[in-house]
mmCIF file of C-alpha atoms in Angstrom:
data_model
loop_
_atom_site.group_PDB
_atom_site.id
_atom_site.type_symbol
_atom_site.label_atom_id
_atom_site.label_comp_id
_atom_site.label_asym_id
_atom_site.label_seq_id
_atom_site.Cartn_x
_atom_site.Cartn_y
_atom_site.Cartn_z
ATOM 1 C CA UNK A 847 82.775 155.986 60.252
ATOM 2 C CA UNK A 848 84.235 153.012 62.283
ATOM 3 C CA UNK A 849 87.547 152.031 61.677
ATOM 4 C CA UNK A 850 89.556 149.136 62.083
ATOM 5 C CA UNK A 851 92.912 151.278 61.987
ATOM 6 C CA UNK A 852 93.886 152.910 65.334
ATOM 7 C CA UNK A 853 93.395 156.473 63.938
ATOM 8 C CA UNK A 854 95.780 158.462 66.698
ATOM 9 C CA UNK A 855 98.735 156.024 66.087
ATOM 10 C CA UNK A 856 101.750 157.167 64.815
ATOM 11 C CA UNK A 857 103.541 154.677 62.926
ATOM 12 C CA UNK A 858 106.389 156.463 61.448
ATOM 13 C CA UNK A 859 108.377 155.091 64.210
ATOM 14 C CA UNK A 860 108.130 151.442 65.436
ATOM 15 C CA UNK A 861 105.420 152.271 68.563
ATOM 16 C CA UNK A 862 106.612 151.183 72.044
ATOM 17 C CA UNK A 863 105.223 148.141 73.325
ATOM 18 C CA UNK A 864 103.070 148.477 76.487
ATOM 19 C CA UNK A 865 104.274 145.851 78.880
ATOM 20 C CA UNK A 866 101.194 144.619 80.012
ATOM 21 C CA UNK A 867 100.843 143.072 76.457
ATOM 22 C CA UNK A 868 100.922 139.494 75.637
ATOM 23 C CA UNK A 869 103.030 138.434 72.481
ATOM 24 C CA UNK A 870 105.085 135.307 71.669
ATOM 25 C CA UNK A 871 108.377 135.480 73.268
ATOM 26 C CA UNK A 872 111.057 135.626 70.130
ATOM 27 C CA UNK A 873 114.513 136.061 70.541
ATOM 28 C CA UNK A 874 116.118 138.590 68.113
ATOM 29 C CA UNK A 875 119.442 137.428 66.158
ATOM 30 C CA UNK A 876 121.697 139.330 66.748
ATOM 31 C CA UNK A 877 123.141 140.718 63.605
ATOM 32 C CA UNK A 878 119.104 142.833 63.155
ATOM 33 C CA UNK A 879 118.030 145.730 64.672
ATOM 34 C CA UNK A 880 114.869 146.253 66.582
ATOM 35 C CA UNK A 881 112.965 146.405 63.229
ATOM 36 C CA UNK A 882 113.696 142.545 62.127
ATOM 37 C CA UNK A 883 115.061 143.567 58.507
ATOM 38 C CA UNK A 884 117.830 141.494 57.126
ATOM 39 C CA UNK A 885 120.363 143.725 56.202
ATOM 40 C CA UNK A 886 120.254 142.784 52.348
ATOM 41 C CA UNK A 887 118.237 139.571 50.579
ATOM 42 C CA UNK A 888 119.863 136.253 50.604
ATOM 43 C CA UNK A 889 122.080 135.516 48.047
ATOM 44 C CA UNK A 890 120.174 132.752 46.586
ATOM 45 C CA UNK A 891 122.340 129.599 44.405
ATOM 46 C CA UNK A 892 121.413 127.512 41.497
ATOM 47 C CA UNK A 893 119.429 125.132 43.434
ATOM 48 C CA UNK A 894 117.620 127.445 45.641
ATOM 49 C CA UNK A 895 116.425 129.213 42.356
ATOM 50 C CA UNK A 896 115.574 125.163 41.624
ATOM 51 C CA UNK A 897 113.646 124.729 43.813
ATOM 52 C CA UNK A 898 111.603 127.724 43.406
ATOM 53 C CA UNK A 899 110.931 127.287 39.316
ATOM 54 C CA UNK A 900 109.599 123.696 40.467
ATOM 55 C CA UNK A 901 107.500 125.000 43.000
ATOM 56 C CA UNK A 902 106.474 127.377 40.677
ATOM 57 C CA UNK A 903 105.585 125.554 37.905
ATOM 58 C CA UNK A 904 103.967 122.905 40.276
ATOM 59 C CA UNK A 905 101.412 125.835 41.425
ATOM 60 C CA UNK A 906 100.725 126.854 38.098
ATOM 61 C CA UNK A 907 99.496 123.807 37.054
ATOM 62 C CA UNK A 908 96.587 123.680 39.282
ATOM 63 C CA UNK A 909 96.217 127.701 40.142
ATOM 64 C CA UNK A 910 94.000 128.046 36.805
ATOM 65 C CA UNK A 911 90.359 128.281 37.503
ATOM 66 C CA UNK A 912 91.057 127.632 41.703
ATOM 67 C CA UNK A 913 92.754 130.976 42.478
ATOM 68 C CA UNK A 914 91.061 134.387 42.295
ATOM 69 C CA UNK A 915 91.597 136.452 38.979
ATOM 70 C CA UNK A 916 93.320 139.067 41.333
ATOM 71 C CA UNK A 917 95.960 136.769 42.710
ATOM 72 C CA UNK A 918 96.419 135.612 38.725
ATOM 73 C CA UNK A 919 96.451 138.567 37.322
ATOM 74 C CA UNK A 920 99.305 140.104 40.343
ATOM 75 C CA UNK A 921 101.883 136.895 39.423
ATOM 76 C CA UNK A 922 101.567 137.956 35.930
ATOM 77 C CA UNK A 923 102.414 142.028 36.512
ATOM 78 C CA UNK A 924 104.943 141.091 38.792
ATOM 79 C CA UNK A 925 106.212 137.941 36.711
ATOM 80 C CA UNK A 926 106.712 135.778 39.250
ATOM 81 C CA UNK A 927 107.861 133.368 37.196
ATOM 82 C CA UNK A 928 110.895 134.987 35.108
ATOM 83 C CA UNK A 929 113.187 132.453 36.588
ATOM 84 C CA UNK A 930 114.341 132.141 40.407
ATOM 85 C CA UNK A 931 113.868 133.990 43.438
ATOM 86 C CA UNK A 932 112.468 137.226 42.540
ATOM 87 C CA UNK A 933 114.665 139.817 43.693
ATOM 88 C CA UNK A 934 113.118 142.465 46.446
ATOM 89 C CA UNK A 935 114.543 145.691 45.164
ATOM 90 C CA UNK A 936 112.958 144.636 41.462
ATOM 91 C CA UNK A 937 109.549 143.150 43.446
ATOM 92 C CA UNK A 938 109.512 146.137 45.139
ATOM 93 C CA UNK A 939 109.955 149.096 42.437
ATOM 94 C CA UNK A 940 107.078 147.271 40.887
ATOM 95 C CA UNK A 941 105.318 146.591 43.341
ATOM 96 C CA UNK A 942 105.396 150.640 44.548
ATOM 97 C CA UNK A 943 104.310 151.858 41.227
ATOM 98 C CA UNK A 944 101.298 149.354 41.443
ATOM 99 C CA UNK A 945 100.009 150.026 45.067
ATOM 100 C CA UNK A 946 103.212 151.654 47.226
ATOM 101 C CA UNK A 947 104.095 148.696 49.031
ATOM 102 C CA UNK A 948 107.524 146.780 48.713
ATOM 103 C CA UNK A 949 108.860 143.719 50.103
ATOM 104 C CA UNK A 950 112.218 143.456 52.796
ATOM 105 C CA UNK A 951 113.376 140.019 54.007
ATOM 106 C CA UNK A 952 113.795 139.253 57.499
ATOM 107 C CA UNK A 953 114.936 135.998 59.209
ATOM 108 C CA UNK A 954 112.039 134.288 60.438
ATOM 109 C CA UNK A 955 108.878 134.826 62.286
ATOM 110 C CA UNK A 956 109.238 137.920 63.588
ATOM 111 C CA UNK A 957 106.800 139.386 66.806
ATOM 112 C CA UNK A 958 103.803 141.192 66.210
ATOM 113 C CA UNK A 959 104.101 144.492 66.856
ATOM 114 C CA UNK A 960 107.098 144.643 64.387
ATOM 115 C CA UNK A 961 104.857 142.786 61.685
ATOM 116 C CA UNK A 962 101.986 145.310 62.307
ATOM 117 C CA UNK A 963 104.083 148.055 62.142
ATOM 118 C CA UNK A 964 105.356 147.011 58.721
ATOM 119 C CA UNK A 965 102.366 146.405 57.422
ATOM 120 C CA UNK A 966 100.990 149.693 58.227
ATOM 121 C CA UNK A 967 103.975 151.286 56.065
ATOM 122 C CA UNK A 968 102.762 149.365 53.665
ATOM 123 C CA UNK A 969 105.858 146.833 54.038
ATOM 124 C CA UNK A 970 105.655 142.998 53.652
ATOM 125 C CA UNK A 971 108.072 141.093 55.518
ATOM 126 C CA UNK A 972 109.027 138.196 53.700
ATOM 127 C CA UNK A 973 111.392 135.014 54.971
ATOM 128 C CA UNK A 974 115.006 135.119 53.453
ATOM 129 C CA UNK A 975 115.182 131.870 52.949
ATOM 130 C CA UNK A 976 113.609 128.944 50.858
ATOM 131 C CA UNK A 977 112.824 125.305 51.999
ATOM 132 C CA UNK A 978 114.890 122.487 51.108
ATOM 133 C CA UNK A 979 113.996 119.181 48.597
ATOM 134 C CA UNK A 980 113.755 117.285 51.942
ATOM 135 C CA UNK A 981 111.033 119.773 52.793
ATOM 136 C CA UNK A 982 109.492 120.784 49.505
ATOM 137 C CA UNK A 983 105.829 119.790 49.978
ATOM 138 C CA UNK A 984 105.444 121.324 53.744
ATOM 139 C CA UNK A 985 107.465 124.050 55.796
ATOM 140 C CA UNK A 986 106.612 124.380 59.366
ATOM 141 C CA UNK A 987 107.913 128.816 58.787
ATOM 142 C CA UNK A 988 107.037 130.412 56.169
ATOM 143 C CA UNK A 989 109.799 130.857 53.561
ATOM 144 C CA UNK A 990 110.943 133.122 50.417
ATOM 145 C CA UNK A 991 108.282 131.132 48.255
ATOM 146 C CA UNK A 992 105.060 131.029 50.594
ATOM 147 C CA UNK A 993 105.658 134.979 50.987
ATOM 148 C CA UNK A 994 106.216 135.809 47.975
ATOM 149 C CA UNK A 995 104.370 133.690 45.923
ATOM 150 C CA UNK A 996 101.251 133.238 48.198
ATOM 151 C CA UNK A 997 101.320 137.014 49.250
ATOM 152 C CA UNK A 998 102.726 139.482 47.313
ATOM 153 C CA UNK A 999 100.665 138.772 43.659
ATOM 154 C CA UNK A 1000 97.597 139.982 45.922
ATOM 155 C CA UNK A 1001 98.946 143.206 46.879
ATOM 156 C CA UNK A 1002 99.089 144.569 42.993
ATOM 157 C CA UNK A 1003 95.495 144.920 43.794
ATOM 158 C CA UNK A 1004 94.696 148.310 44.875
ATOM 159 C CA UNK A 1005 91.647 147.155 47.302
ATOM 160 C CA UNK A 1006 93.603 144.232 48.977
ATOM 161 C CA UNK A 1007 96.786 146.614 49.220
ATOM 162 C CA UNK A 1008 94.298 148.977 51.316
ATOM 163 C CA UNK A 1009 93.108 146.266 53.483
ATOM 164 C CA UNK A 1010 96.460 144.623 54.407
ATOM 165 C CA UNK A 1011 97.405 148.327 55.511
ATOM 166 C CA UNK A 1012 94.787 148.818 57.568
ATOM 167 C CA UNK A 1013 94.982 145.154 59.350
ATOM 168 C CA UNK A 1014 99.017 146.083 60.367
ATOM 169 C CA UNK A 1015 97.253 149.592 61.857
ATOM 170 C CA UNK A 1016 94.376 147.401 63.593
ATOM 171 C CA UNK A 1017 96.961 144.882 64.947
ATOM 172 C CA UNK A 1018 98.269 147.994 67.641
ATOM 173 C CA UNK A 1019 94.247 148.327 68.759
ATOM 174 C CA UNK A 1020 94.049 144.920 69.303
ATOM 175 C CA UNK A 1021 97.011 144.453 71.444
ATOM 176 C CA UNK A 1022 95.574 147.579 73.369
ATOM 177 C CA UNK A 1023 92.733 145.533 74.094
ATOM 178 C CA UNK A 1024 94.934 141.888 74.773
ATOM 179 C CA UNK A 1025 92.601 140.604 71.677
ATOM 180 C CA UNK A 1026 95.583 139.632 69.506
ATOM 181 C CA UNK A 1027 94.088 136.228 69.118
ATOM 182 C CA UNK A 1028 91.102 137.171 67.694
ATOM 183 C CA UNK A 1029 92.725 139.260 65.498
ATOM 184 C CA UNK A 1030 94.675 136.499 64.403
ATOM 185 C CA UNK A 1031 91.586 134.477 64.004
ATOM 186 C CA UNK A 1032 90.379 137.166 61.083
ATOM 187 C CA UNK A 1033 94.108 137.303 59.453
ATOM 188 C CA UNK A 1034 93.840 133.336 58.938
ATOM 189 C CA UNK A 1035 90.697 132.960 57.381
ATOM 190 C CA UNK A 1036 91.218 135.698 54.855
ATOM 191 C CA UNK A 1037 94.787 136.722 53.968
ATOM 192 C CA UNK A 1038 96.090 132.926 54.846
ATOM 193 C CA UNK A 1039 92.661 130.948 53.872
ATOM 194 C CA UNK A 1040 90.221 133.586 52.339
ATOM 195 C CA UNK A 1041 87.960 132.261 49.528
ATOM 196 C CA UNK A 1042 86.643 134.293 47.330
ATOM 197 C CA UNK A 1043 82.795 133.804 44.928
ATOM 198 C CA UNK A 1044 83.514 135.542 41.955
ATOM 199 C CA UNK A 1045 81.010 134.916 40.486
ATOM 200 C CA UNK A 1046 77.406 132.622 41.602
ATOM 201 C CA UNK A 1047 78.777 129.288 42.104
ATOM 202 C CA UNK A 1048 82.494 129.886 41.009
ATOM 203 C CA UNK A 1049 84.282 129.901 43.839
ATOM 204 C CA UNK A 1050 88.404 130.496 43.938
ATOM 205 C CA UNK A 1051 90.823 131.111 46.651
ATOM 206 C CA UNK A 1052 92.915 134.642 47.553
ATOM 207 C CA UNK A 1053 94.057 133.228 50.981
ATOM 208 C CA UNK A 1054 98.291 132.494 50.425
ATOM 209 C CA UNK A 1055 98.187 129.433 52.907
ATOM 210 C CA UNK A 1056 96.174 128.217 49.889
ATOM 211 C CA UNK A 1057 97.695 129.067 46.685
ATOM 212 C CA UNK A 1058 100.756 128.122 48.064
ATOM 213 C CA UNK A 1059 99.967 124.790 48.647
ATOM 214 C CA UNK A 1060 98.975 122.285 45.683
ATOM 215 C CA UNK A 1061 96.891 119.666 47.889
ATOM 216 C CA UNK A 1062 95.019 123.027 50.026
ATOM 217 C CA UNK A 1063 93.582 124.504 46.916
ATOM 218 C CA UNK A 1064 91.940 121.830 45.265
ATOM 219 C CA UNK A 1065 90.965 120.635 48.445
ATOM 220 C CA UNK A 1066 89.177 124.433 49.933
ATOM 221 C CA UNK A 1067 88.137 125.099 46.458
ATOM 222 C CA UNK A 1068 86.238 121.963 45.501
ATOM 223 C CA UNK A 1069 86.173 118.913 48.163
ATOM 224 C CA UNK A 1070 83.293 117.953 50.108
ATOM 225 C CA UNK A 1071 84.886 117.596 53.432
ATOM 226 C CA UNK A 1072 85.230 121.143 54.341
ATOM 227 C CA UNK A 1073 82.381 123.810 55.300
ATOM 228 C CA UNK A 1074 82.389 126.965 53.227
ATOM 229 C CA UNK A 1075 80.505 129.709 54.895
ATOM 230 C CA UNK A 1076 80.121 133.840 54.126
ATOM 231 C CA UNK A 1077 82.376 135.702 55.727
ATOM 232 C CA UNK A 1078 80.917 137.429 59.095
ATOM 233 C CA UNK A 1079 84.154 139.694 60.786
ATOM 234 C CA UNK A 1080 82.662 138.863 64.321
ATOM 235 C CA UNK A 1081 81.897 134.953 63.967
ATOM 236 C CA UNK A 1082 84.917 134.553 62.527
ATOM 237 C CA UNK A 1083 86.972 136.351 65.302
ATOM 238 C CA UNK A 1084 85.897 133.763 67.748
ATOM 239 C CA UNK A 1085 86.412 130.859 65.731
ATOM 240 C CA UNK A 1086 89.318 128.710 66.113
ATOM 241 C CA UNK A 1087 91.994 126.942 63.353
ATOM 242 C CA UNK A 1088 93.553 124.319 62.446
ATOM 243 C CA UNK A 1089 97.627 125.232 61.978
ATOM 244 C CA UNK A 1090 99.317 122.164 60.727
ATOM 245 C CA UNK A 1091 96.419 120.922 58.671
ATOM 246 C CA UNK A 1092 93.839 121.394 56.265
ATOM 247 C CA UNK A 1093 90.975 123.536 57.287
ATOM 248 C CA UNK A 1094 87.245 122.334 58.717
ATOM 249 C CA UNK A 1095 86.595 125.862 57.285
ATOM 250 C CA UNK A 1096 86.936 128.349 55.032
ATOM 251 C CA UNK A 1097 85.133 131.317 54.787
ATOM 252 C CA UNK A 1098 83.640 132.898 51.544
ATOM 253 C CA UNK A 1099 83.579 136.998 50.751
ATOM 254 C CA UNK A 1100 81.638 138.041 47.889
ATOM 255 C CA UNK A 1101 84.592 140.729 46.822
ATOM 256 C CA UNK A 1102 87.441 142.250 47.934
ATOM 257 C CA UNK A 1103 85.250 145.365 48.357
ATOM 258 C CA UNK A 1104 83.348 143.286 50.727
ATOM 259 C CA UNK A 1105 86.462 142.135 52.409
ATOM 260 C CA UNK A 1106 87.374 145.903 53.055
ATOM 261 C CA UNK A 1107 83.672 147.344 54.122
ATOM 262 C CA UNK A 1108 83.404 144.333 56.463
ATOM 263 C CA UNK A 1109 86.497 145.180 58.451
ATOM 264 C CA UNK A 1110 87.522 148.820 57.870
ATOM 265 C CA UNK A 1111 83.808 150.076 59.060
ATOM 266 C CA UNK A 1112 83.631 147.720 61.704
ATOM 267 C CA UNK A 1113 83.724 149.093 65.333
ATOM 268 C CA UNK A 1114 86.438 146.921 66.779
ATOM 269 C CA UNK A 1115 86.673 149.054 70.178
ATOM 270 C CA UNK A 1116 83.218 147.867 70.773
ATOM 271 C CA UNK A 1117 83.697 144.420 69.717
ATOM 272 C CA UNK A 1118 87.306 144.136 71.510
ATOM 273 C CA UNK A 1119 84.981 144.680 74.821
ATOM 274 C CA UNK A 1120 82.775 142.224 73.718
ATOM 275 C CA UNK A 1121 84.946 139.153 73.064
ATOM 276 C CA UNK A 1122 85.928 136.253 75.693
ATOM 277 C CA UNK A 1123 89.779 135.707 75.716
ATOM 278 C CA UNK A 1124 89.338 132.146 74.215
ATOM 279 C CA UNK A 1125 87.632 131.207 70.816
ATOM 280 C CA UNK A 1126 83.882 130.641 71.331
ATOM 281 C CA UNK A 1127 83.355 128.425 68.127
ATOM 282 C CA UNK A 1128 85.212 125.256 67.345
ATOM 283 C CA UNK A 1129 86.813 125.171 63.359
ATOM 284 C CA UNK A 1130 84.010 122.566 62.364
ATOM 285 C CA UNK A 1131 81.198 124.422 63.602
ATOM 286 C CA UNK A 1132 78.068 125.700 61.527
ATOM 287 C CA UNK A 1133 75.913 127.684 63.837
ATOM 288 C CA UNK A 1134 72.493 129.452 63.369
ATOM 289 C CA UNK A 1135 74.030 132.914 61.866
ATOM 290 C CA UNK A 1136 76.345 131.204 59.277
ATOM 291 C CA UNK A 1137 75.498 131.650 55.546
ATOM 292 C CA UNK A 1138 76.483 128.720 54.358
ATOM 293 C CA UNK A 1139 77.487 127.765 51.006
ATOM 294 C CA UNK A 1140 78.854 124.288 51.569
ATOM 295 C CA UNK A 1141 77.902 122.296 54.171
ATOM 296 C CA UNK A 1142 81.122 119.904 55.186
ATOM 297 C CA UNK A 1143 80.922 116.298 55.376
ATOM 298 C CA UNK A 1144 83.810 116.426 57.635
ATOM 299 C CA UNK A 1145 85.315 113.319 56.436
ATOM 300 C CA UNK A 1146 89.138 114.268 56.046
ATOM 301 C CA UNK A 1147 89.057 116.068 59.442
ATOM 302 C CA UNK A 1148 86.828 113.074 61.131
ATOM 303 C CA UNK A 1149 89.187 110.382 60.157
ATOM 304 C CA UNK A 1150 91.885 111.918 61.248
ATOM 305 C CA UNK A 1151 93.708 114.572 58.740
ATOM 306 C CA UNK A 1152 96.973 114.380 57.634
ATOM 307 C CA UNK A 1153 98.306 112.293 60.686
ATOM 308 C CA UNK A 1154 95.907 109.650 59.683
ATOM 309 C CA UNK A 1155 96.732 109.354 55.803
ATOM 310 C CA UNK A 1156 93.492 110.438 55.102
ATOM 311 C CA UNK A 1157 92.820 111.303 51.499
ATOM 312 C CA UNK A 1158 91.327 115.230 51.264
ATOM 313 C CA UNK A 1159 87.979 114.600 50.173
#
């Protein structure tokens, strides 16, 4: 079987990085080690915890019906919302029993190789820190509450769990290959803006950069504007996106199974060789392979996006 997980790695240590790799230059703080982990969690105050009951509650309110049953179902085992920011040693007992994975904080984006190499120890790095009131409705980093909230419910389920460890194993093969952007190409349009048909015609959304947002999931999950198209692993890995705004397009699996058979059995050493450096496919493209269940009208991204004060239609 073709895997997407380098199968000769060893990732009981963090892997040396070959030099002739291309990552993002970060610069390490000082006070962590060469793994990124905060030595303990934040100690969070009344308003932090605040702020993350509103944002919370503000989620809930529109979650119902949008998000996928998993994602649901994973804030309710985990019970997200027993007051304040969860605690990592609690998330993560519960969190082990579930699926073996646990959550540690670190300070901020962190490189690639180190996020990889968590991931394939079944490890989610989350930001130890939450956003402010000034900057409650959009963070440029991720924080404590996009992490948590958007991420972790999914990884109760034993399927996604799988698939999340096997991406942090792929990440080393794809840096073998200098295809990290493609790679990161597949990690945005399904853990950060996956959609998933859960049934013929009822679409909902597993993707975090979604269910973290409220404007983003009523938006991917019901507006015109954007394309929705079935998710194909190599169309999508030359396919650009859209960072700081909503997406052109989202891309639709059928199930989490499919998720997993689509990119654990898929023969990335063969497709690493294929790909061009660049994306072939801009983010509002339909082409002649694409399965498409909604056909965009484009409108938010044509008149401008969020720059523009366009409403997300």
């Amino acid at each position: 079987m073709a895997t997407l997980a380098e199968p000769k790695q060893d990732f009981t240590r963090l892997p040396d990085l070959d030099p002739a790799v291309f990552t993002a230059p970060l610069k390490r703080p000082d006070h962590v080690g060469e793994d990124w982990l905060e030595p303990k969690q934040t100690e969070y105050d009344s308003e932090d915890d605040a702020i993350w009951d509103d944002l919370f509650a503000r989620q809930m309110e529109v979650l119902p019906g949008r998000a996928a049953t998993a994602f649901l179902e994973g804030t309710e085992k985990l019970d997200l919302g027993r007051g304040g920011v969860p605690d990592f040693g609690v998330l993560s007992e519960e969190l082990d029993k579930l699926t073996g994975w646990s959550v540690v904080p670190v300070p901020m984006l962190i490189p690639d190789h180190v996020f990889f190499w968590h991931l394939a120890n079944r490890r989610f790095p989350a930001g130890n820190f939450i956003r402010t009131r000034e900057t409650f409705d959009y963070i440029q980093e991720p924080d404590v509450f996009h992490d948590v909230f958007g991420h972790v419910p999914m990884l109760t389920d034993p399927v996604y769990a799988d698939y999340m460890a096997e991406y942090g194993k792929a990440g080393w093969k794809a840096m073998r290959h200098n295809r990290l952007k493609a790679l990161g190409a597949l990690y945005w349009y399904t853990v950060e803006f996956g959609l998933i048909e859960e049934r013929p015609g009822d679409i909902r959304a597993y993707g975090a950069g979604i269910l973290s947002g409220p404007t983003e999931v009523v938006y991917a999950v019901e507006a015109e504007s954007p394309n929705r198209i079935m998710l194909n692993v190599d169309r999508v890995m030359r396919t650009d996106y859209v960072i700081s705004d909503l997406q052109p397009t989202y891309f639709v699996i059928d199930s989490l199974e499919d998720l997993y058979h689509q990119t654990v059995e898929r023969d990335f050493d063969r497709l690493y060789r294929q790909l061009d450096p660049g994306f072939t496919y801009a983010n509002t493209a339909v082409i002649d392979v694409d399965h498409v269940v909604n056909r965009g009208t484009l409108e938010y991204t044509l008149r401008g996006g969020r720059g523009s004060g366009a409403k997300p239609v």
